[in-house]
Structures are given as structure tokens and as C-alpha cells.
Amino acid sequence: MRPRDIKVLILGVDGYIGRALSIYLKSKGYEVEGVDDFSRRAFVEKIGSASLFPLPDASEIQFTSVDVFSEIDHVIKYYKPDVIVHLAEQPSAPYSMIDAQACVDTQIRNLSSTLNVLWSMREHCPNTHLIKLGTMGEYGDWIYERIDIPESSRMELLHVDDNDWTSGIPDNWISVDIPTPKWAGSFYHWSKVFDSYNIEFACKLWDLRATDINQGPVYGTRTRDMKGNPETRFDYDSYFGTVVNRFVVQSVLGIPLTVYGKGGQTRGYINLNDSVKAIELIIQNPPKNGELNVVNQLTEVLSVHDIAIIVGTLTGCEVGVVTNPRVEREFHVYNPIHTKLKKMGLVRPRKMVDVIPEMVRDVEKYKENIIEDVILPKTNWRK
Amino acid sequence: MRPRDIKVLILGVDGYIGRALSIYLKSKGYEVEGVDDFSRRAFVEKIGSASLFPLPDASEIQFTSVDVFSEIDHVIKYYKPDVIVHLAEQPSAPYSMIDAQACVDTQIRNLSSTLNVLWSMREHCPNTHLIKLGTMGEYGDWIYERIDIPESSRMELLHVDDNDWTSGIPDNWISVDIPTPKWAGSFYHWSKVFDSYNIEFACKLWDLRATDINQGPVYGTRTRDMKGNPETRFDYDSYFGTVVNRFVVQSVLGIPLTVYGKGGQTRGYINLNDSVKAIELIIQNPPKNGELNVVNQLTEVLSVHDIAIIVGTLTGCEVGVVTNPRVEREFHVYNPIHTKLKKMGLVRPRKMVDVIPEMVRDVEKYKENIIEDVILPKTNWRK
């Protein structure tokens, strides 16, 4: 379909990806509407930080809380979008581990926003394509040390009644099609697992359709549409700043890059520009009604140690170590299948090594805005 | 341990099981404290019904919302229970399917109450044994048509890279230990799945200990401790009344027993008396710190059709049929493993056929209180 015939509603348009996506889709000719309740600004303020880049005027954005049903229902009812891109969630794992209130707030906000959107779609636009930002962190179970992470909500395994397989598999095996096993490492990541289940259940029950994007950490200061200064927010604190953004800020300050523990934590990364391109490809490739399509959105698999080496090499910055505040494995195998976006047309993604210099230049311009003491972690997940 | 040395805190003590459990444990010599915010009374009132039996005076109960952290934290901090029995959730599947508000309210209330208890235990009493009421409805996935429902939070299956097994299993299989696959059939049941994950995660992260009781539908009007009139609430409406209770009320009114659809829906049932006995056995058999013990709490596997036949045979009541408002399979295999309670000492459970006459006698006494038009289902799950 031609972009100008597609009405896209972005929930959470004031966020890091939301802003960039809105600019990108408009430049391609899509009809775009965005809503936000500016809670990301409030969250980041609460932990004593702020976006490094000045935030653009918010007046063009409709103020709507996605976690208040009547508000989001009103928007969906009157705008009747062809596509809803749902980015309106609390996105920080460390934030969800601060205390009971932050934990409960994260799960309530995230689950209720997604449920509200689903109920509203059921009522007003059951053919709309819901695109929901999830996370690769839904696959934290240790079985993925031994098998590849699938790109599907179901997986086929074998069941054998006999538990003693020392002399091989007995004849009474059957194949079983099970929900892809999930396990999360923070209450935030669990909220995304729960969202995924609620969405898949609603797709089956009400014949809705959705794409669940399991995204790796996103990094970057701009998309290629941004010609002058960066036009989206940029967080580098220990709660809302992902590792690459933090390392770039540390390199600009000339302070050591703080690797958590041994640095073997391996994830699939994607640049901001490829992240919004991927969302456009997903808009153009909707699933059928009744289906949930799962897409693993990543372009490079790297360990924290690898990233420190890349940033250190490019900037001359020293690599330091801090005690890991998280409860996580510091060395592990990580083999996520990610073929769907390639098939849709996401080719020649930007490499982290090519993006870092641009990030350093952008951050340099706002160096005097950096608040140094928000960078080191303050929340210990264990206790 | 001797009952008098065990301090039990019952969350949701004003509910159907909460009342019965409190009376039972006190009669055995346990030190019991109970809290409730009387939301069950409010829920049932909202859908136009009321407990058939008059509710006892609530003055002895501490009014506390478990879904408000400061309130439950205060109670746990000062009472320092050895055991917390958490029954304080919205328990109705059809209620969660009414509309967006009831759905979101169910998931928010249930998740936040459990999270609040976990955070408070972490802070004040990490050795306390949390006993959480879950549901057998967490195992709704169609794989359980083909394999038994386990009594554990992990399951061992085989993974084979090759997906073509027509000529047998290739040699490259490995066994994988995965989270027991779960799937739910209502937003209420999903809230219980999510609770289970949050609890297991907290047990591993903070070294807490818990037992997750996957309970089948409970029925009955009294426990054996109640010598005079029944002393707990009794619901028979289409939202909060489970099938057996509803059938007994219909038989007393002399109206046909309303089987939903084909009546092949098969579940594991347990009588109220055995349900509280089972909880006592679980109190006496706590898991180690860091562990989540999963117990399937049921004593008889019956289909709705079977139950209609039992009640019809005993009371002479006719069996009718209504269109199934739920989205569920109406014929299926159902083989839940349930050996743990037997090993703990739950022997010679009451049979449904022996309990029905006692229920009919109790309901007869309050016949003039029955509100007939709350019995038939009003919420269509599909749309």
C-alpha cells in the first residue's frame, strides 16, 4: 500500500524511538498521528536526569494516557488508524527493580496500556495492525544457552514419557507444539512477557492481528532524516540510557567506560535508524487477522566487552569495571534467529563501529549538559 | 511444627475459602490473623448478586488493601507471619471478560497484590512461606491434550534441530529443561499465570520460598468444623459461583441445570473441606528458601456433564443446555498429575456425590434469598 493511504497512530510519540519514527514516517508520506502523556520525561526527571538533547516543543502532540481506557479509546475511535505502533510503556529494567512502587507501577502501566489498546481495537477497528515493541529480554531462560532463540510464538519439541534416555530415545515420543518458553531477568522484562501473552490471546480470541517486535537495545543519536541537530531525546543515565549511549557519553567526558562485572553479557543491537526502518517494513508486511507475528529486531550480536573495545578503540577512552548491580549471567551463548526483517528488506544495516563517531560528534555539542553522577548504577537488584 | 507456634496471615480472609480456612486453622490451634478490603462483597454487589448465606460480622477483620503497598507492608512488618496465605485476588474469569475496565482491574489488582507481598517479604521476613492460590486454568494449552499436566514449574522435553522426524529421531537431540508451558483461556487466568512467574522469579532472585497451589474449582457450603449454619459466603451467580454451587441452587429452585454447550469441559474438583485441609498440609510442608513448590490441588476429575448427571440423579432436577458464552474446548483429554497432596497426607477426600445432599440442605434453608436472574451467563467472551 502507498504510504499516503496508511494512517499510523504512534503511542508514546514523545519517546526516543517515537520521535524518530514520527519524523521518518512523515518524510516517507505516511499519515501520522501521535499521542503521549510525557511520562518518560517525568520518569527521567524522577531519577535526577534529563534528555541530553533539548526536547522539541510538545504542542503538536496529543496529550493522552494510554493507560486510561477512556482516553486512548477516544483517540482510536475517532482516528481509526490502519496501524497502531505501541511504544507507550515504561522501558527501564533497572527502574522496575528500585522498590515495590516502581515495580508495581511498571507492570500496571505496561499491562494496562496494552490491554486498553486491545479492547479498543476489538470495539472500533478489529482489522488494524497492532505493532508492539517488545524485547529480546523475554528469552532469558537458560535453555537458550543450548538452543537458538526462535522467531515465533510457538516452538516444536518432543515429549517422551520415559525420563531415562541413556540408551537413546524410546519409541513412544510425540512432537508437541508449545508456546515458546520465556523467562525474564527483571520485573520490567516480565511485563513485556505478559504483554506478549495478552496480545496473542486477544488475537486468537477476537481475530485481531499484531506484530510483536522483540527488540534488542537501540543506540544512536539520530536517523538519516535528521540533517541539523538531533531531534529525538537521548538518555545516558543508569536507568534509561542503554549501554552504547552511556559509553559514548563517558568517552566524551573522558572517564572510563563502566563495564558491569565481566562484560560477557551478549545482546542483539540495532541502530536507531534501522529500528525505524524496520518498523516501516513491518507496517508494509502485516500478518493476517487472528495471527501474532513475532519479529526479532536486531542486526549485530555483541557483548558489553565488545562494545567497550569498539568505543575505546575509536575514542581512546579507558575501559573500567564496576560491580554488576544486576542478577544475570556474565558469559553465555546467544544465538537469536533473525531472518524475518532481512526477508522484508532490511539490508545493509549500519554497523555500530560506523555509528559511534557520529554519536560522539552529537554528544560533544551538548557536553556541558551532561550530569555525570547519573551514569553509575544505583539500584542493586539482589537487595 | 506445632500449630500454636505458627503464625498464619490470611490475605482475603473475608472470601469463600478465606473464612473457612480461618475457622479451620483456629480450631487446630494455629495463631491466625486475617485482613481483607471486602472487595469481594463489592464485586458481587456490582454484578447484582450477593452471598446466599448471611455474611458474618466483619469487625474482627483488619481492613487492608493488599494492592496498596504501604497497607500490606505495615501488616507484614508488625505481624511477621511464619506463613502468608494469599487469597486476596479477583477470582472470576467471566468478570475479567466483561469489558476493558473489569479486565484491566483484574490484572492490576491480582498482579499488584502479589508483587506487594513479595517486596514486603523481601524487606521484613524473607523466610516466611508464601502460599498463593493459583488455578489449574494456567494449563490451558492444547499440548495437555497429548501429555499429562505436570506438578512442577519446570518440565523436561527434547529438542532436535531437524524438523523432519518421519524416519525417527536423528542423533542430535538434547534434553532441555523449560518452564512448564502455560496458556490461559481468560484474562483472569492469565493474571494467575503472570503471578506464578513473578513469584518464581522473586524466589530465585531474593531467595524467598513459596507454594503455588493450582486449584481446581472448589465447591461446598461448609467445612466439617461448621456445626450449625454455614459460616462462609456462598456465590451461585454466573460470575462468582462455580458450576457445582450453581447447579445445587438450580436444583433447589427446580429449574433445569444449565450446562454450557456440550458439557465436555473437564476439570479437577475439590471440596471446600479438603481445600482447607490441603492448605494446612502445605503449611506443614514448606519448600526450602529459593524454591517454588507447585501443587495441583484437586481430588476428582469430572466433566460438567458428569456433574449435571450427579446433581440431576440426586435431586431429580432436569438437565438443560445454554449456548456456551466462553471460548473453550467442549471435549478434551484432561490428565493432571496430582500426587503431592496425597503424599503430604490428604487421603480419603470427600466425593462430590456425598457432598451434594449436604449442600442442598444448606441452600434449602436460604431458598427465599436466591436471586434467580443472576444465574444465567451475561458476558459473551468472544464479543
PDB file of N, CA, C and O in Angstrom, chain A residues 119-174:
ATOM      1  N   TRP A 119      -8.647  -3.846  23.808  1.00  0.00           N
ATOM      2  CA  TRP A 119     -10.105  -3.743  23.969  1.00  0.00           C
ATOM      3  C   TRP A 119     -10.671  -2.679  23.026  1.00  0.00           C
ATOM      4  O   TRP A 119     -11.760  -2.834  22.471  1.00  0.00           O
ATOM      5  N   SER A 120      -9.921  -1.613  22.835  1.00  0.00           N
ATOM      6  CA  SER A 120     -10.399  -0.547  21.961  1.00  0.00           C
ATOM      7  C   SER A 120     -10.384  -1.003  20.497  1.00  0.00           C
ATOM      8  O   SER A 120     -11.306  -0.700  19.727  1.00  0.00           O
ATOM      9  N   MET A 121      -9.341  -1.742  20.097  1.00  0.00           N
ATOM     10  CA  MET A 121      -9.288  -2.298  18.736  1.00  0.00           C
ATOM     11  C   MET A 121     -10.468  -3.242  18.497  1.00  0.00           C
ATOM     12  O   MET A 121     -11.096  -3.224  17.444  1.00  0.00           O
ATOM     13  N   ARG A 122     -10.747  -4.093  19.463  1.00  0.00           N
ATOM     14  CA  ARG A 122     -11.872  -5.030  19.363  1.00  0.00           C
ATOM     15  C   ARG A 122     -13.163  -4.276  19.077  1.00  0.00           C
ATOM     16  O   ARG A 122     -13.992  -4.716  18.274  1.00  0.00           O
ATOM     17  N   GLU A 123     -13.309  -3.118  19.723  1.00  0.00           N
ATOM     18  CA  GLU A 123     -14.546  -2.350  19.609  1.00  0.00           C
ATOM     19  C   GLU A 123     -14.621  -1.563  18.306  1.00  0.00           C
ATOM     20  O   GLU A 123     -15.654  -1.548  17.646  1.00  0.00           O
ATOM     21  N   HIS A 124     -13.517  -0.898  17.944  1.00  0.00           N
ATOM     22  CA  HIS A 124     -13.594   0.107  16.870  1.00  0.00           C
ATOM     23  C   HIS A 124     -12.879  -0.258  15.573  1.00  0.00           C
ATOM     24  O   HIS A 124     -13.238   0.264  14.523  1.00  0.00           O
ATOM     25  N   CYS A 125     -11.842  -1.072  15.638  1.00  0.00           N
ATOM     26  CA  CYS A 125     -11.086  -1.327  14.404  1.00  0.00           C
ATOM     27  C   CYS A 125     -10.377  -2.686  14.466  1.00  0.00           C
ATOM     28  O   CYS A 125      -9.149  -2.757  14.550  1.00  0.00           O
ATOM     29  N   PRO A 126     -11.138  -3.772  14.403  1.00  0.00           N
ATOM     30  CA  PRO A 126     -10.552  -5.114  14.555  1.00  0.00           C
ATOM     31  C   PRO A 126      -9.580  -5.515  13.434  1.00  0.00           C
ATOM     32  O   PRO A 126      -8.895  -6.520  13.566  1.00  0.00           O
ATOM     33  N   ASN A 127      -9.530  -4.744  12.344  1.00  0.00           N
ATOM     34  CA  ASN A 127      -8.574  -5.081  11.280  1.00  0.00           C
ATOM     35  C   ASN A 127      -7.275  -4.287  11.362  1.00  0.00           C
ATOM     36  O   ASN A 127      -6.360  -4.505  10.561  1.00  0.00           O
ATOM     37  N   THR A 128      -7.210  -3.359  12.284  1.00  0.00           N
ATOM     38  CA  THR A 128      -5.991  -2.568  12.460  1.00  0.00           C
ATOM     39  C   THR A 128      -4.815  -3.477  12.833  1.00  0.00           C
ATOM     40  O   THR A 128      -4.978  -4.463  13.551  1.00  0.00           O
ATOM     41  N   HIS A 129      -3.646  -3.138  12.323  1.00  0.00           N
ATOM     42  CA  HIS A 129      -2.425  -3.898  12.629  1.00  0.00           C
ATOM     43  C   HIS A 129      -1.740  -3.263  13.844  1.00  0.00           C
ATOM     44  O   HIS A 129      -1.286  -2.127  13.778  1.00  0.00           O
ATOM     45  N   LEU A 130      -1.702  -4.014  14.929  1.00  0.00           N
ATOM     46  CA  LEU A 130      -1.010  -3.531  16.129  1.00  0.00           C
ATOM     47  C   LEU A 130       0.461  -3.927  16.058  1.00  0.00           C
ATOM     48  O   LEU A 130       0.779  -5.116  15.902  1.00  0.00           O
ATOM     49  N   ILE A 131       1.343  -2.933  16.158  1.00  0.00           N
ATOM     50  CA  ILE A 131       2.784  -3.210  16.226  1.00  0.00           C
ATOM     51  C   ILE A 131       3.237  -2.830  17.626  1.00  0.00           C
ATOM     52  O   ILE A 131       3.114  -1.684  18.039  1.00  0.00           O
ATOM     53  N   LYS A 132       3.723  -3.816  18.341  1.00  0.00           N
ATOM     54  CA  LYS A 132       4.005  -3.627  19.755  1.00  0.00           C
ATOM     55  C   LYS A 132       5.495  -3.829  20.008  1.00  0.00           C
ATOM     56  O   LYS A 132       6.050  -4.857  19.612  1.00  0.00           O
ATOM     57  N   LEU A 133       6.109  -2.876  20.680  1.00  0.00           N
ATOM     58  CA  LEU A 133       7.528  -3.032  20.971  1.00  0.00           C
ATOM     59  C   LEU A 133       7.728  -3.949  22.174  1.00  0.00           C
ATOM     60  O   LEU A 133       7.308  -3.639  23.290  1.00  0.00           O
ATOM     61  N   GLY A 134       8.357  -5.066  21.922  1.00  0.00           N
ATOM     62  CA  GLY A 134       8.713  -5.986  22.997  1.00  0.00           C
ATOM     63  C   GLY A 134      10.221  -5.976  23.163  1.00  0.00           C
ATOM     64  O   GLY A 134      10.893  -5.034  22.766  1.00  0.00           O
ATOM     65  N   THR A 135      10.745  -7.053  23.716  1.00  0.00           N
ATOM     66  CA  THR A 135      12.181  -7.083  23.973  1.00  0.00           C
ATOM     67  C   THR A 135      12.746  -8.492  23.831  1.00  0.00           C
ATOM     68  O   THR A 135      12.073  -9.476  24.158  1.00  0.00           O
ATOM     69  N   MET A 136      13.974  -8.584  23.342  1.00  0.00           N
ATOM     70  CA  MET A 136      14.678  -9.864  23.300  1.00  0.00           C
ATOM     71  C   MET A 136      14.882 -10.414  24.721  1.00  0.00           C
ATOM     72  O   MET A 136      15.181 -11.600  24.885  1.00  0.00           O
ATOM     73  N   GLY A 137      14.731  -9.545  25.722  1.00  0.00           N
ATOM     74  CA  GLY A 137      14.865  -9.965  27.118  1.00  0.00           C
ATOM     75  C   GLY A 137      13.764 -10.906  27.579  1.00  0.00           C
ATOM     76  O   GLY A 137      13.766 -11.362  28.712  1.00  0.00           O
ATOM     77  N   GLU A 138      12.807 -11.206  26.696  1.00  0.00           N
ATOM     78  CA  GLU A 138      11.791 -12.208  27.045  1.00  0.00           C
ATOM     79  C   GLU A 138      12.354 -13.629  26.969  1.00  0.00           C
ATOM     80  O   GLU A 138      11.727 -14.576  27.422  1.00  0.00           O
ATOM     81  N   TYR A 139      13.539 -13.754  26.361  1.00  0.00           N
ATOM     82  CA  TYR A 139      14.127 -15.086  26.175  1.00  0.00           C
ATOM     83  C   TYR A 139      15.286 -15.320  27.124  1.00  0.00           C
ATOM     84  O   TYR A 139      16.368 -15.743  26.715  1.00  0.00           O
ATOM     85  N   GLY A 140      15.079 -15.025  28.389  1.00  0.00           N
ATOM     86  CA  GLY A 140      16.166 -15.130  29.359  1.00  0.00           C
ATOM     87  C   GLY A 140      16.379 -16.533  29.894  1.00  0.00           C
ATOM     88  O   GLY A 140      17.279 -16.758  30.693  1.00  0.00           O
ATOM     89  N   ASP A 141      15.545 -17.478  29.467  1.00  0.00           N
ATOM     90  CA  ASP A 141      15.695 -18.803  30.063  1.00  0.00           C
ATOM     91  C   ASP A 141      17.008 -19.453  29.635  1.00  0.00           C
ATOM     92  O   ASP A 141      17.474 -19.280  28.508  1.00  0.00           O
ATOM     93  N   TRP A 142      17.578 -20.228  30.575  1.00  0.00           N
ATOM     94  CA  TRP A 142      18.898 -20.820  30.296  1.00  0.00           C
ATOM     95  C   TRP A 142      18.860 -21.893  29.211  1.00  0.00           C
ATOM     96  O   TRP A 142      19.904 -22.300  28.739  1.00  0.00           O
ATOM     97  N   ILE A 143      17.656 -22.298  28.773  1.00  0.00           N
ATOM     98  CA  ILE A 143      17.666 -23.265  27.660  1.00  0.00           C
ATOM     99  C   ILE A 143      18.267 -22.621  26.413  1.00  0.00           C
ATOM    100  O   ILE A 143      18.781 -23.318  25.552  1.00  0.00           O
ATOM    101  N   TYR A 144      18.212 -21.294  26.325  1.00  0.00           N
ATOM    102  CA  TYR A 144      18.749 -20.650  25.116  1.00  0.00           C
ATOM    103  C   TYR A 144      20.278 -20.578  25.115  1.00  0.00           C
ATOM    104  O   TYR A 144      20.883 -20.036  24.205  1.00  0.00           O
ATOM    105  N   GLU A 145      20.878 -21.151  26.161  1.00  0.00           N
ATOM    106  CA  GLU A 145      22.310 -21.450  26.127  1.00  0.00           C
ATOM    107  C   GLU A 145      22.548 -22.637  25.194  1.00  0.00           C
ATOM    108  O   GLU A 145      23.644 -22.852  24.706  1.00  0.00           O
ATOM    109  N   ARG A 146      21.501 -23.456  25.013  1.00  0.00           N
ATOM    110  CA  ARG A 146      21.683 -24.726  24.314  1.00  0.00           C
ATOM    111  C   ARG A 146      20.970 -24.774  22.975  1.00  0.00           C
ATOM    112  O   ARG A 146      21.306 -25.591  22.137  1.00  0.00           O
ATOM    113  N   ILE A 147      19.958 -23.943  22.808  1.00  0.00           N
ATOM    114  CA  ILE A 147      19.257 -23.946  21.517  1.00  0.00           C
ATOM    115  C   ILE A 147      19.077 -22.496  21.058  1.00  0.00           C
ATOM    116  O   ILE A 147      19.162 -21.562  21.867  1.00  0.00           O
ATOM    117  N   ASP A 148      18.858 -22.330  19.753  1.00  0.00           N
ATOM    118  CA  ASP A 148      18.690 -20.981  19.219  1.00  0.00           C
ATOM    119  C   ASP A 148      17.390 -20.341  19.722  1.00  0.00           C
ATOM    120  O   ASP A 148      16.397 -21.027  19.952  1.00  0.00           O
ATOM    121  N   ILE A 149      17.405 -19.017  19.870  1.00  0.00           N
ATOM    122  CA  ILE A 149      16.180 -18.292  20.210  1.00  0.00           C
ATOM    123  C   ILE A 149      15.319 -18.222  18.945  1.00  0.00           C
ATOM    124  O   ILE A 149      15.771 -17.737  17.910  1.00  0.00           O
ATOM    125  N   PRO A 150      14.082 -18.720  19.013  1.00  0.00           N
ATOM    126  CA  PRO A 150      13.247 -18.764  17.802  1.00  0.00           C
ATOM    127  C   PRO A 150      12.664 -17.383  17.486  1.00  0.00           C
ATOM    128  O   PRO A 150      12.721 -16.465  18.307  1.00  0.00           O
ATOM    129  N   GLU A 151      12.107 -17.292  16.298  1.00  0.00           N
ATOM    130  CA  GLU A 151      11.444 -16.040  15.894  1.00  0.00           C
ATOM    131  C   GLU A 151       9.971 -16.375  15.663  1.00  0.00           C
ATOM    132  O   GLU A 151       9.441 -16.200  14.564  1.00  0.00           O
ATOM    133  N   SER A 152       9.333 -16.846  16.698  1.00  0.00           N
ATOM    134  CA  SER A 152       7.964 -17.349  16.608  1.00  0.00           C
ATOM    135  C   SER A 152       7.395 -17.497  18.011  1.00  0.00           C
ATOM    136  O   SER A 152       8.140 -17.703  18.968  1.00  0.00           O
ATOM    137  N   SER A 153       6.079 -17.406  18.126  1.00  0.00           N
ATOM    138  CA  SER A 153       5.479 -17.550  19.452  1.00  0.00           C
ATOM    139  C   SER A 153       5.221 -19.016  19.821  1.00  0.00           C
ATOM    140  O   SER A 153       4.771 -19.294  20.925  1.00  0.00           O
ATOM    141  N   ARG A 154       5.471 -19.914  18.888  1.00  0.00           N
ATOM    142  CA  ARG A 154       5.317 -21.335  19.192  1.00  0.00           C
ATOM    143  C   ARG A 154       6.592 -22.075  18.801  1.00  0.00           C
ATOM    144  O   ARG A 154       7.353 -21.622  17.943  1.00  0.00           O
ATOM    145  N   MET A 155       6.826 -23.207  19.430  1.00  0.00           N
ATOM    146  CA  MET A 155       8.047 -23.979  19.178  1.00  0.00           C
ATOM    147  C   MET A 155       7.704 -25.463  19.242  1.00  0.00           C
ATOM    148  O   MET A 155       6.824 -25.854  19.999  1.00  0.00           O
ATOM    149  N   GLU A 156       8.374 -26.252  18.447  1.00  0.00           N
ATOM    150  CA  GLU A 156       8.091 -27.683  18.448  1.00  0.00           C
ATOM    151  C   GLU A 156       9.193 -28.442  19.186  1.00  0.00           C
ATOM    152  O   GLU A 156      10.366 -28.324  18.855  1.00  0.00           O
ATOM    153  N   LEU A 157       8.798 -29.193  20.193  1.00  0.00           N
ATOM    154  CA  LEU A 157       9.752 -30.032  20.925  1.00  0.00           C
ATOM    155  C   LEU A 157       9.174 -31.448  20.988  1.00  0.00           C
ATOM    156  O   LEU A 157       8.056 -31.689  20.542  1.00  0.00           O
ATOM    157  N   LEU A 158       9.966 -32.349  21.537  1.00  0.00           N
ATOM    158  CA  LEU A 158       9.485 -33.731  21.638  1.00  0.00           C
ATOM    159  C   LEU A 158       9.242 -34.092  23.096  1.00  0.00           C
ATOM    160  O   LEU A 158       9.990 -33.689  23.992  1.00  0.00           O
ATOM    161  N   HIS A 159       8.195 -34.849  23.302  1.00  0.00           N
ATOM    162  CA  HIS A 159       7.905 -35.337  24.642  1.00  0.00           C
ATOM    163  C   HIS A 159       8.052 -36.853  24.666  1.00  0.00           C
ATOM    164  O   HIS A 159       7.565 -37.543  23.774  1.00  0.00           O
ATOM    165  N   VAL A 160       8.729 -37.323  25.690  1.00  0.00           N
ATOM    166  CA  VAL A 160       8.909 -38.767  25.861  1.00  0.00           C
ATOM    167  C   VAL A 160       8.539 -39.094  27.294  1.00  0.00           C
ATOM    168  O   VAL A 160       9.005 -38.434  28.225  1.00  0.00           O
ATOM    169  N   ASP A 161       7.676 -40.088  27.473  1.00  0.00           N
ATOM    170  CA  ASP A 161       7.229 -40.413  28.827  1.00  0.00           C
ATOM    171  C   ASP A 161       8.380 -40.883  29.705  1.00  0.00           C
ATOM    172  O   ASP A 161       8.475 -40.536  30.867  1.00  0.00           O
ATOM    173  N   ASP A 162       9.250 -41.674  29.102  1.00  0.00           N
ATOM    174  CA  ASP A 162      10.364 -42.247  29.849  1.00  0.00           C
ATOM    175  C   ASP A 162      11.434 -41.178  30.067  1.00  0.00           C
ATOM    176  O   ASP A 162      11.858 -40.523  29.125  1.00  0.00           O
ATOM    177  N   ASN A 163      11.877 -40.994  31.311  1.00  0.00           N
ATOM    178  CA  ASN A 163      12.870 -39.952  31.578  1.00  0.00           C
ATOM    179  C   ASN A 163      14.312 -40.461  31.533  1.00  0.00           C
ATOM    180  O   ASN A 163      15.236 -39.733  31.833  1.00  0.00           O
ATOM    181  N   ASP A 164      14.476 -41.732  31.208  1.00  0.00           N
ATOM    182  CA  ASP A 164      15.834 -42.279  31.147  1.00  0.00           C
ATOM    183  C   ASP A 164      16.212 -42.520  29.690  1.00  0.00           C
ATOM    184  O   ASP A 164      15.752 -43.467  29.054  1.00  0.00           O
ATOM    185  N   TRP A 165      17.025 -41.621  29.144  1.00  0.00           N
ATOM    186  CA  TRP A 165      17.344 -41.684  27.720  1.00  0.00           C
ATOM    187  C   TRP A 165      18.794 -42.103  27.487  1.00  0.00           C
ATOM    188  O   TRP A 165      19.363 -41.833  26.440  1.00  0.00           O
ATOM    189  N   THR A 166      19.377 -42.747  28.502  1.00  0.00           N
ATOM    190  CA  THR A 166      20.798 -43.078  28.383  1.00  0.00           C
ATOM    191  C   THR A 166      21.049 -44.013  27.200  1.00  0.00           C
ATOM    192  O   THR A 166      22.080 -43.923  26.546  1.00  0.00           O
ATOM    193  N   SER A 167      20.082 -44.878  26.898  1.00  0.00           N
ATOM    194  CA  SER A 167      20.292 -45.786  25.763  1.00  0.00           C
ATOM    195  C   SER A 167      19.513 -45.310  24.530  1.00  0.00           C
ATOM    196  O   SER A 167      19.068 -46.111  23.722  1.00  0.00           O
ATOM    197  N   GLY A 168      19.317 -44.005  24.431  1.00  0.00           N
ATOM    198  CA  GLY A 168      18.625 -43.459  23.253  1.00  0.00           C
ATOM    199  C   GLY A 168      17.157 -43.178  23.527  1.00  0.00           C
ATOM    200  O   GLY A 168      16.652 -43.390  24.640  1.00  0.00           O
ATOM    201  N   ILE A 169      16.488 -42.672  22.511  1.00  0.00           N
ATOM    202  CA  ILE A 169      15.087 -42.286  22.648  1.00  0.00           C
ATOM    203  C   ILE A 169      14.186 -43.499  22.462  1.00  0.00           C
ATOM    204  O   ILE A 169      14.280 -44.188  21.452  1.00  0.00           O
ATOM    205  N   PRO A 170      13.320 -43.783  23.404  1.00  0.00           N
ATOM    206  CA  PRO A 170      12.374 -44.887  23.192  1.00  0.00           C
ATOM    207  C   PRO A 170      11.369 -44.540  22.081  1.00  0.00           C
ATOM    208  O   PRO A 170      11.355 -43.427  21.575  1.00  0.00           O
ATOM    209  N   ASP A 171      10.534 -45.491  21.743  1.00  0.00           N
ATOM    210  CA  ASP A 171       9.653 -45.301  20.584  1.00  0.00           C
ATOM    211  C   ASP A 171       8.410 -44.461  20.867  1.00  0.00           C
ATOM    212  O   ASP A 171       7.695 -44.085  19.945  1.00  0.00           O
ATOM    213  N   ASN A 172       8.152 -44.193  22.132  1.00  0.00           N
ATOM    214  CA  ASN A 172       6.876 -43.548  22.463  1.00  0.00           C
ATOM    215  C   ASN A 172       6.944 -42.015  22.486  1.00  0.00           C
ATOM    216  O   ASN A 172       6.208 -41.367  23.209  1.00  0.00           O
ATOM    217  N   TRP A 173       7.831 -41.413  21.689  1.00  0.00           N
ATOM    218  CA  TRP A 173       7.908 -39.957  21.661  1.00  0.00           C
ATOM    219  C   TRP A 173       6.785 -39.374  20.808  1.00  0.00           C
ATOM    220  O   TRP A 173       6.291 -40.008  19.881  1.00  0.00           O
ATOM    221  N   ILE A 174       6.349 -38.176  21.177  1.00  0.00           N
ATOM    222  CA  ILE A 174       5.440 -37.417  20.317  1.00  0.00           C
ATOM    223  C   ILE A 174       5.986 -36.000  20.194  1.00  0.00           C
ATOM    224  O   ILE A 174       6.720 -35.534  21.065  1.00  0.00           O
TER     225      ILE A 174
END
